[in-house]
mmCIF file of C-alpha atoms in Angstrom:
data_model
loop_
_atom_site.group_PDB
_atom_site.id
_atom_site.type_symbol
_atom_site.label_atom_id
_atom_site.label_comp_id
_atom_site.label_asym_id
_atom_site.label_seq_id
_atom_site.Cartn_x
_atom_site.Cartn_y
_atom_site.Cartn_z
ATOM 1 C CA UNK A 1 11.953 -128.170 -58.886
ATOM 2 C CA UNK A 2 11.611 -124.784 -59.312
ATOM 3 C CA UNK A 3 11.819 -123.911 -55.279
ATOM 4 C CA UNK A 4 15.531 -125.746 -55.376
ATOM 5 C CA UNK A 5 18.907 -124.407 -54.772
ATOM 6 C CA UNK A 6 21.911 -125.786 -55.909
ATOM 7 C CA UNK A 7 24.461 -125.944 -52.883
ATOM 8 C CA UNK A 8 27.388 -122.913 -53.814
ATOM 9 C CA UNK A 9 29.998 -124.928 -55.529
ATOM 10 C CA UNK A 10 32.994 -125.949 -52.660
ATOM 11 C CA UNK A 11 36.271 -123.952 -52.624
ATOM 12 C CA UNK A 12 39.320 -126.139 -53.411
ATOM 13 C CA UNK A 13 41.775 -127.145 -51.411
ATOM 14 C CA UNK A 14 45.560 -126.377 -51.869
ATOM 15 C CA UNK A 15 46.977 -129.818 -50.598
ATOM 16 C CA UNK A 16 45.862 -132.117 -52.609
ATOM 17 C CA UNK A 17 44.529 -132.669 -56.784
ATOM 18 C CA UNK A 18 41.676 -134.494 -57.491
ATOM 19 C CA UNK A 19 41.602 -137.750 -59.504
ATOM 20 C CA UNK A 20 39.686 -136.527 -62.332
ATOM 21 C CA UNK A 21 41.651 -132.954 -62.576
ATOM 22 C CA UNK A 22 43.938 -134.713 -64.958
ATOM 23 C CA UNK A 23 42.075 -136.502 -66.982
ATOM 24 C CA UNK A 24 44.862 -136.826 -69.612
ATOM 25 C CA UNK A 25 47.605 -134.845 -71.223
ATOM 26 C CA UNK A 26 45.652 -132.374 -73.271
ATOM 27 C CA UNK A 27 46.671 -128.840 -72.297
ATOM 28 C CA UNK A 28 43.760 -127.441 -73.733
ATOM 29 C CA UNK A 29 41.915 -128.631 -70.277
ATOM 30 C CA UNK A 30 44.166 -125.585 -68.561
ATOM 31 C CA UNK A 31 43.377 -122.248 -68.725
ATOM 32 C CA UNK A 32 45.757 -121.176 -65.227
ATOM 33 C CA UNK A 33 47.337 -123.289 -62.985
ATOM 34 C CA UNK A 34 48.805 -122.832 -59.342
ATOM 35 C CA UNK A 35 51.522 -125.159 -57.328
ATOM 36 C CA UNK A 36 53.550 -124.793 -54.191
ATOM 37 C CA UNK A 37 57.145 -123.477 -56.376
ATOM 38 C CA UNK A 38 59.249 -126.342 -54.652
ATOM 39 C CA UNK A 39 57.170 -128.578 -56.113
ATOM 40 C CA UNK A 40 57.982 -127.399 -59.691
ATOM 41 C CA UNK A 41 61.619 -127.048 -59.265
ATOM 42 C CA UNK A 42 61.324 -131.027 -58.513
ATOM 43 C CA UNK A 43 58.974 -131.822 -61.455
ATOM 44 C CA UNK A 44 61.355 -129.426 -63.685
ATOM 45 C CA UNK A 45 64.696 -129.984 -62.889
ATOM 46 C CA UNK A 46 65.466 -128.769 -66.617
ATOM 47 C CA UNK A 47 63.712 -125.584 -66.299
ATOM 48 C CA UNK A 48 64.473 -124.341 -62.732
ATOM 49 C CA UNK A 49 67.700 -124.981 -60.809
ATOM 50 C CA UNK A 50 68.304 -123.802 -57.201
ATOM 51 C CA UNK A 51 72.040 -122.440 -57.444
ATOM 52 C CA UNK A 52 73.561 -121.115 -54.527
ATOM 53 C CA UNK A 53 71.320 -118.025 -53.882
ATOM 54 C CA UNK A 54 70.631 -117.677 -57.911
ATOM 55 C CA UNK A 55 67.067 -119.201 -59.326
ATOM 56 C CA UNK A 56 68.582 -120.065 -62.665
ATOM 57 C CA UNK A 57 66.003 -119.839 -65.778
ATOM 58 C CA UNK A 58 67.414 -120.804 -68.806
ATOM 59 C CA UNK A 59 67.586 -117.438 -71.078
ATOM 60 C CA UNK A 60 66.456 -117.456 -74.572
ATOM 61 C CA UNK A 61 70.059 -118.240 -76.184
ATOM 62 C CA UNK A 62 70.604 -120.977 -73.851
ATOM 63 C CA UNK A 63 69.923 -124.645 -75.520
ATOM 64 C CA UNK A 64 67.643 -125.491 -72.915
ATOM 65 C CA UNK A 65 64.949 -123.060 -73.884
ATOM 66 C CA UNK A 66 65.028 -124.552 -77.460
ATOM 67 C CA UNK A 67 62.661 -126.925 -75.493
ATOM 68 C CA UNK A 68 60.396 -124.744 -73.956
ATOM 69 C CA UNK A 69 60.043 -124.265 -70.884
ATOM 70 C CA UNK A 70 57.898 -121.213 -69.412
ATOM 71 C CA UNK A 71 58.094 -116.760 -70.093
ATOM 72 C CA UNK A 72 59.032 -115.747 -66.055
ATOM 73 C CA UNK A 73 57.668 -112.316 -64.982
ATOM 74 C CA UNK A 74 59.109 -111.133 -62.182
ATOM 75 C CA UNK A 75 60.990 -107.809 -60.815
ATOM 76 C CA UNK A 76 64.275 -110.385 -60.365
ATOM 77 C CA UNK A 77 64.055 -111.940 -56.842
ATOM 78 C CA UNK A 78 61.676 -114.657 -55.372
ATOM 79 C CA UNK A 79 61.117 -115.822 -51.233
ATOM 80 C CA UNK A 80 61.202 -119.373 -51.502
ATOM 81 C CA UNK A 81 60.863 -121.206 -47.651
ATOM 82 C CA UNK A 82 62.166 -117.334 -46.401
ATOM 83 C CA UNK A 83 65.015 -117.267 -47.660
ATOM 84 C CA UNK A 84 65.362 -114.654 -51.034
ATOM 85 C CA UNK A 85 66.786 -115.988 -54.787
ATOM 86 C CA UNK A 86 67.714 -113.913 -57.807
ATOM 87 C CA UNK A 87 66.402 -115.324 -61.186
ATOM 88 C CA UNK A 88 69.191 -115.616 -63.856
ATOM 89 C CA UNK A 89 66.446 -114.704 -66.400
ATOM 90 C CA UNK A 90 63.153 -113.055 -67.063
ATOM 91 C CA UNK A 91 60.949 -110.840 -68.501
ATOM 92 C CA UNK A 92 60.536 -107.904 -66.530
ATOM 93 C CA UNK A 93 56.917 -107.206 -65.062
ATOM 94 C CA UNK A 94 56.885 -103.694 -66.595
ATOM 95 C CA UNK A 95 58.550 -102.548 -70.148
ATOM 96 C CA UNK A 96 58.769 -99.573 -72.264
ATOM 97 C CA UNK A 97 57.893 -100.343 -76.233
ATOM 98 C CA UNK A 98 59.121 -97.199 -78.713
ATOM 99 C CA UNK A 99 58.738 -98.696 -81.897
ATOM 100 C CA UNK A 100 55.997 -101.217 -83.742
ATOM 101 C CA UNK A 101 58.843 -103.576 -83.957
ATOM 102 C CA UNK A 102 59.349 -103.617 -80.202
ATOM 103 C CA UNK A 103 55.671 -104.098 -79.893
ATOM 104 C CA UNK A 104 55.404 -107.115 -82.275
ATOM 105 C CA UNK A 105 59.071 -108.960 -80.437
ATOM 106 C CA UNK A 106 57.336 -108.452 -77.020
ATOM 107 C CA UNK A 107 53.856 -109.766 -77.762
ATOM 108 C CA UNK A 108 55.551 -112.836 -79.797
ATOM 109 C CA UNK A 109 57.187 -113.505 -77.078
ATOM 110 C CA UNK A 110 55.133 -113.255 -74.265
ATOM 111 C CA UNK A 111 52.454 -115.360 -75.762
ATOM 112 C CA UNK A 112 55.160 -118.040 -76.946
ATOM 113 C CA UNK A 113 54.961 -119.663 -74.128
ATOM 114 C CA UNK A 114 53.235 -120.561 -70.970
ATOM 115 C CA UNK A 115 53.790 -117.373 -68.145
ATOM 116 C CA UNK A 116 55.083 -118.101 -64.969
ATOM 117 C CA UNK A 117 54.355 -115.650 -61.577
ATOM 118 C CA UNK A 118 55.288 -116.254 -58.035
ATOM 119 C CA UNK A 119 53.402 -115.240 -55.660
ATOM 120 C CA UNK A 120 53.629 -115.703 -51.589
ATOM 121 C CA UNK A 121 50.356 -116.892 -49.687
ATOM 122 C CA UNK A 122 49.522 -116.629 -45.955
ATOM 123 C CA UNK A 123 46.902 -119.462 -44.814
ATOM 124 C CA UNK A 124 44.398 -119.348 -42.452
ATOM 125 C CA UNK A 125 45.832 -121.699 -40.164
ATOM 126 C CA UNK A 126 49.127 -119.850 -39.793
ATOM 127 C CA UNK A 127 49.562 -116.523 -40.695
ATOM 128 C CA UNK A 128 52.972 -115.710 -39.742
ATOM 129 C CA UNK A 129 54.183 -118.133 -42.297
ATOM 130 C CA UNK A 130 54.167 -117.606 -46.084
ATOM 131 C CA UNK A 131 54.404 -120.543 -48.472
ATOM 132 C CA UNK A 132 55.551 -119.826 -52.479
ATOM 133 C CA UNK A 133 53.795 -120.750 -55.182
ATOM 134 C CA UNK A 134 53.955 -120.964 -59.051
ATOM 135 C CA UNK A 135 50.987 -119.125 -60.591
ATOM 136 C CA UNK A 136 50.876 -120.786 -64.435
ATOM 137 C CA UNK A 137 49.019 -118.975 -67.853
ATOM 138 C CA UNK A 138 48.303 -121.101 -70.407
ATOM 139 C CA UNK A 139 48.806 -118.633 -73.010
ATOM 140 C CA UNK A 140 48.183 -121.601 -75.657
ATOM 141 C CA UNK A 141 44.563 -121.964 -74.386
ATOM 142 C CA UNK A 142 41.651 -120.089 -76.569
ATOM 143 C CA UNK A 143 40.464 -118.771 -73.957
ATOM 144 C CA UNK A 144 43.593 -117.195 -72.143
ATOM 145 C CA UNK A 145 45.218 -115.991 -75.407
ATOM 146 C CA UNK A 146 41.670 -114.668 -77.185
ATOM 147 C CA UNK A 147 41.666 -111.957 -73.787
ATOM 148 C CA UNK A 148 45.386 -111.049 -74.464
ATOM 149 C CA UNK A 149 45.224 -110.421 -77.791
ATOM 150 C CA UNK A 150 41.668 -108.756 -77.374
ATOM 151 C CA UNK A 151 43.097 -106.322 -74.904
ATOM 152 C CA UNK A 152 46.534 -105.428 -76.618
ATOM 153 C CA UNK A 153 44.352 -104.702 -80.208
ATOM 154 C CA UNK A 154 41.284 -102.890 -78.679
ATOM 155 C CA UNK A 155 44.379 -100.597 -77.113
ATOM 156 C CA UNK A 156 45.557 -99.695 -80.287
ATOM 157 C CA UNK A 157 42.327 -99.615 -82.315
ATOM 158 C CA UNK A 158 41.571 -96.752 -79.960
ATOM 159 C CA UNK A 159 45.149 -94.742 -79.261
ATOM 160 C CA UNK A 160 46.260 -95.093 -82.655
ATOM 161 C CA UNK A 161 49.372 -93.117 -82.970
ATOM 162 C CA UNK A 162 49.432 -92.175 -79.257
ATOM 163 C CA UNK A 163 51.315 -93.529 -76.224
ATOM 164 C CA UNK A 164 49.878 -95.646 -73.791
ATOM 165 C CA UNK A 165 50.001 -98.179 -70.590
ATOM 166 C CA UNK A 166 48.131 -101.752 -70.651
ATOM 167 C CA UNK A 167 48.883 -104.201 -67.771
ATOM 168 C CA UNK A 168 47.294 -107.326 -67.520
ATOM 169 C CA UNK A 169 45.728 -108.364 -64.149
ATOM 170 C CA UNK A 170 44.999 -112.226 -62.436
ATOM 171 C CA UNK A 171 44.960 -111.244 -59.173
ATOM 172 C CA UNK A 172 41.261 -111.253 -59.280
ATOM 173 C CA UNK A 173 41.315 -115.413 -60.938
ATOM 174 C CA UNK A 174 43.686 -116.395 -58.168
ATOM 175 C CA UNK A 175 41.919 -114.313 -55.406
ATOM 176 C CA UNK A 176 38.484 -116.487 -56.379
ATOM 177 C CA UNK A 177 40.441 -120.090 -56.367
ATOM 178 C CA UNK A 178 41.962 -119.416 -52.879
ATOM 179 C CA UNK A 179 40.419 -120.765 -49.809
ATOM 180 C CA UNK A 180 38.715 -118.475 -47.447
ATOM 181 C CA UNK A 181 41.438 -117.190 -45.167
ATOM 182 C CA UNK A 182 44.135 -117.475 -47.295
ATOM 183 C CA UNK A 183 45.827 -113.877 -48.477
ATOM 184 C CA UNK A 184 48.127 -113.449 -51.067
ATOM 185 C CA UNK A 185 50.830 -111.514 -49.741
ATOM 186 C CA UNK A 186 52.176 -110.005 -52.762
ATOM 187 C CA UNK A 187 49.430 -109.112 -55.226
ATOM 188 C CA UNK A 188 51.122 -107.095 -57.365
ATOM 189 C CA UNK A 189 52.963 -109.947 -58.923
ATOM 190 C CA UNK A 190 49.917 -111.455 -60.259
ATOM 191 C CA UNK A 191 50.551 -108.635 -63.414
ATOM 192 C CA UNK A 192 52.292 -107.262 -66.048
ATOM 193 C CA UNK A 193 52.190 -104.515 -68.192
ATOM 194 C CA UNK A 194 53.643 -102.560 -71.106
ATOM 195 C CA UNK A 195 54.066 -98.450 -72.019
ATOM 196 C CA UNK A 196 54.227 -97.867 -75.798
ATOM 197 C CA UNK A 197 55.499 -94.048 -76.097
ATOM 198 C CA UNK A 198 54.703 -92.999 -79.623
ATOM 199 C CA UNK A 199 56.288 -89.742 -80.816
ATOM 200 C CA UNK A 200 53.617 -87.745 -80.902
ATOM 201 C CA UNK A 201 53.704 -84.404 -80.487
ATOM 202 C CA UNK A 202 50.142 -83.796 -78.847
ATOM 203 C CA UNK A 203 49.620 -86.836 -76.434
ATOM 204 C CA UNK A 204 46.742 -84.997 -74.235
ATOM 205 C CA UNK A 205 45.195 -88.407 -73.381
ATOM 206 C CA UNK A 206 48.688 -89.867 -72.118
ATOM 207 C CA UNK A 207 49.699 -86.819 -69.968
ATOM 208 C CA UNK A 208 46.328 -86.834 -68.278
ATOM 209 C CA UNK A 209 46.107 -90.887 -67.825
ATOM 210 C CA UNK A 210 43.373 -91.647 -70.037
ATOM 211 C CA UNK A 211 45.052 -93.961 -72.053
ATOM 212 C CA UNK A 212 45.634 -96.757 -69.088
ATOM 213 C CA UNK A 213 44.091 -99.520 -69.623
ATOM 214 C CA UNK A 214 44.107 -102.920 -67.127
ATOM 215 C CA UNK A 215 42.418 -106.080 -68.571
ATOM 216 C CA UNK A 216 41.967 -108.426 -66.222
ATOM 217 C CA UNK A 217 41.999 -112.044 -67.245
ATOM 218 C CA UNK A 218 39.611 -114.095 -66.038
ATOM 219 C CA UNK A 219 39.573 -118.497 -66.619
ATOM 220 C CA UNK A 220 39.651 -121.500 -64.265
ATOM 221 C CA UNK A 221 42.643 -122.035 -62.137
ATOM 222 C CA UNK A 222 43.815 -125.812 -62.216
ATOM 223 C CA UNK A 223 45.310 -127.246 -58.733
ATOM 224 C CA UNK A 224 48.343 -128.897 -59.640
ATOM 225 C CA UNK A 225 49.334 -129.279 -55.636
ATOM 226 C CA UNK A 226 49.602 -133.154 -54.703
ATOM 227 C CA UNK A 227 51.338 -135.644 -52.378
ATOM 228 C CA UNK A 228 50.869 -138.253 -54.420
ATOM 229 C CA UNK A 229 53.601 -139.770 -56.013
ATOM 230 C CA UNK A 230 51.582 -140.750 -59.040
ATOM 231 C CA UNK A 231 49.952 -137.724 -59.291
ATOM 232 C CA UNK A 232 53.286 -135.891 -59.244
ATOM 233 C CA UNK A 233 54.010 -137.836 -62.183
ATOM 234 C CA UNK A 234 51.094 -136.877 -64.273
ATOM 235 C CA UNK A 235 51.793 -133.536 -62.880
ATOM 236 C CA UNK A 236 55.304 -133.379 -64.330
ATOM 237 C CA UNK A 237 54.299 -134.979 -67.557
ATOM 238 C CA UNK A 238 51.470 -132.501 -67.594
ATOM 239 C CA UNK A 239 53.912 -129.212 -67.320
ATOM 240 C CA UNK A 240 56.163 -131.138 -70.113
ATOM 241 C CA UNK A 241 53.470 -131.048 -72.711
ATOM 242 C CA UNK A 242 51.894 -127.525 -71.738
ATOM 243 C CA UNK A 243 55.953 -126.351 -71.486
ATOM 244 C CA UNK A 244 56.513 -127.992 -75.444
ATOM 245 C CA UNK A 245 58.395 -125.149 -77.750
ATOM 246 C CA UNK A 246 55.513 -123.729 -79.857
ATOM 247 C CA UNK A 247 56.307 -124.151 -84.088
ATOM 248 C CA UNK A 248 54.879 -121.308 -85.404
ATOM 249 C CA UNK A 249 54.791 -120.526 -89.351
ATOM 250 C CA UNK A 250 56.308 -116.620 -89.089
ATOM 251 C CA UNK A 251 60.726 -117.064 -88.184
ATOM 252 C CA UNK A 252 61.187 -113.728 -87.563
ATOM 253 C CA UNK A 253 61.003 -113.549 -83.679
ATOM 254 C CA UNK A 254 62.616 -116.821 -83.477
ATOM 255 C CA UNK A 255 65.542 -115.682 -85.487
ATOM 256 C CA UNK A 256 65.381 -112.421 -83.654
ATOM 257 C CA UNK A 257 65.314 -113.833 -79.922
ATOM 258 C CA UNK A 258 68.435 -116.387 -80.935
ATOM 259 C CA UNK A 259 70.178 -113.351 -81.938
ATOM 260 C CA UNK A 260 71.108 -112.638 -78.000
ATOM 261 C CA UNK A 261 74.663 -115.062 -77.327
ATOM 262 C CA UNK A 262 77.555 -113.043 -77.330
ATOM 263 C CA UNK A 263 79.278 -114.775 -80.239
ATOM 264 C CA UNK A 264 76.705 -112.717 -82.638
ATOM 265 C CA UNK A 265 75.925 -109.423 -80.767
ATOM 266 C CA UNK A 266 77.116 -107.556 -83.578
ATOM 267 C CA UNK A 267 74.249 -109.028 -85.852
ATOM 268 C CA UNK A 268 71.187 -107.953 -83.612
ATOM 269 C CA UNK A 269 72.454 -104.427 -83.560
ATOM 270 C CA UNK A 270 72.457 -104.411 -87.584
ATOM 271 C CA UNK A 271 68.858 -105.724 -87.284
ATOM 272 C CA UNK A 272 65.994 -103.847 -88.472
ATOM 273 C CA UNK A 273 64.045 -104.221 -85.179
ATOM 274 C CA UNK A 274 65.428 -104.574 -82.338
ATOM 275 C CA UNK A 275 64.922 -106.978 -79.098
ATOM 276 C CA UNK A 276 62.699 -105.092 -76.614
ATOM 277 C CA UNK A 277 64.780 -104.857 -73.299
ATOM 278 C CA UNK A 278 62.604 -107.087 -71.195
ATOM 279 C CA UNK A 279 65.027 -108.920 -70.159
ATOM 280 C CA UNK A 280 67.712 -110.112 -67.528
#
């Protein structure tokens, strides 16, 4: 037994989902996810709508995201079948934190709920074409959210009262799950990070660069691609219960994010804290 090798474990495929992927509803079975993005919009009409040339995300005072839905990182466009959309809301791929209370909105927030990249891939069987898909973080699972929260405190434990950079980095989980010959066009969308500028009056590590930090999480990508109509519907009812609005015992970022309709602008500036500018 000894002298045996185990065969090297297949690649998936991108077209299709297994049977046994889904065994049932529970999230906790999905660390990251990917699907072809046209695929979502159908599964989640109530989260994504196609609007002229506008990718419309409902924003954190609409009444839509009171039930759920996903945290978008993006720069503000997305190619989708070559032609280029603007999303009506995200959280920007890159922020600048000045004050603790920044740092506790943005990290609420990001790890609220699930995160949502899109990312372009070329395939080996045609390379002049690109095809869009939905790169998912199950910030919910153990796993996922033990490395986030792992790599925002060991930043701090060690730059305490100094500025910094942390970005967080999949490109190497989605890289791994790909087929061979398949290229993801825009890598640089697989992250985000965050710049906390402390005012401290001898930063030597932050002028030099020594306080950048990239954490790159690692966990098994889920292939939530099918062509199956029954699939599609455990797919959709899949996304609905990952997508669920999180209860959490601490208010004070939920009262703080609803604070962003224009009807009561006037309160968030009187708050204490106030809402990192992340986003659109």
């Amino acid at each position: 037994m000894a002298g045996l090798e185990s065969a090297p474990a297949a690649r998936p495929s991108l077209t299709s989902i297994s049977s046994g992927e889904l065994r049932s509803l529970w999230t906790c079975d999905c660390e990251l996810a990917l699907l072809p993005l046209a695929q979502l919009l159908r599964l989640q009409p109530g989260a994504f709508q196609l609007r002229g040339d506008q990718l419309v995300v409902p924003g954190p005072a609409e009444p839509a995201a009171t039930r759920g839905g996903f945290n978008v990182f993006s720069d503000g466009l997305v190619r989708l079948d070559g032609q280029l959309y603007r999303l009506s809301s995200y959280i920007r791929r890159y922020v600048e934190l000045t004050n603790y209370c920044d740092y506790k909105d943005y990290r609420e927030t990001i790890l609220s709920k699930p995160m949502l990249f899109f990312i372009n891939v070329q395939t080996k069987k045609d390379s002049s074409k690109e095809r869009t898909y939905a790169f998912l973080v199950n910030t919910r699972h153990p796993k996922i959210r033990r490395q986030i929260e792992q790599g925002m405190d060991m930043v701090i434990s060690s730059v305490i009262g100094e500025s910094y950079w942390l970005q967080f980095d999949f490109q190497e989980a989605v890289k791994n799950f790909l087929p061979p010959g398949n290229k993801v066009v825009n890598g640089e969308n697989l992250s985000f990070a965050y710049e906390f500028k402390a005012d401290a009056l001898f930063d030597f590590f932050y002028w030099f660069g020594l306080s950048n930090s990239t954490v790159k999480v690692n966990g098994k990508v889920l292939n939530l691609s099918s062509t199956s109509p029954e699939k599609k519907e455990t797919i959709k009812l899949f996304l609905e219960k990952m997508s669920e609005p999180l209860i959490r015992r601490s208010s004070f970022s939920d009262r703080k994010f609803s604070v962003t309709s224009r009807d009561k602008e006037a309160e968030a500036r009187s708050s204490t804290c106030f809402t990192p500018k992340a986003f659109r």
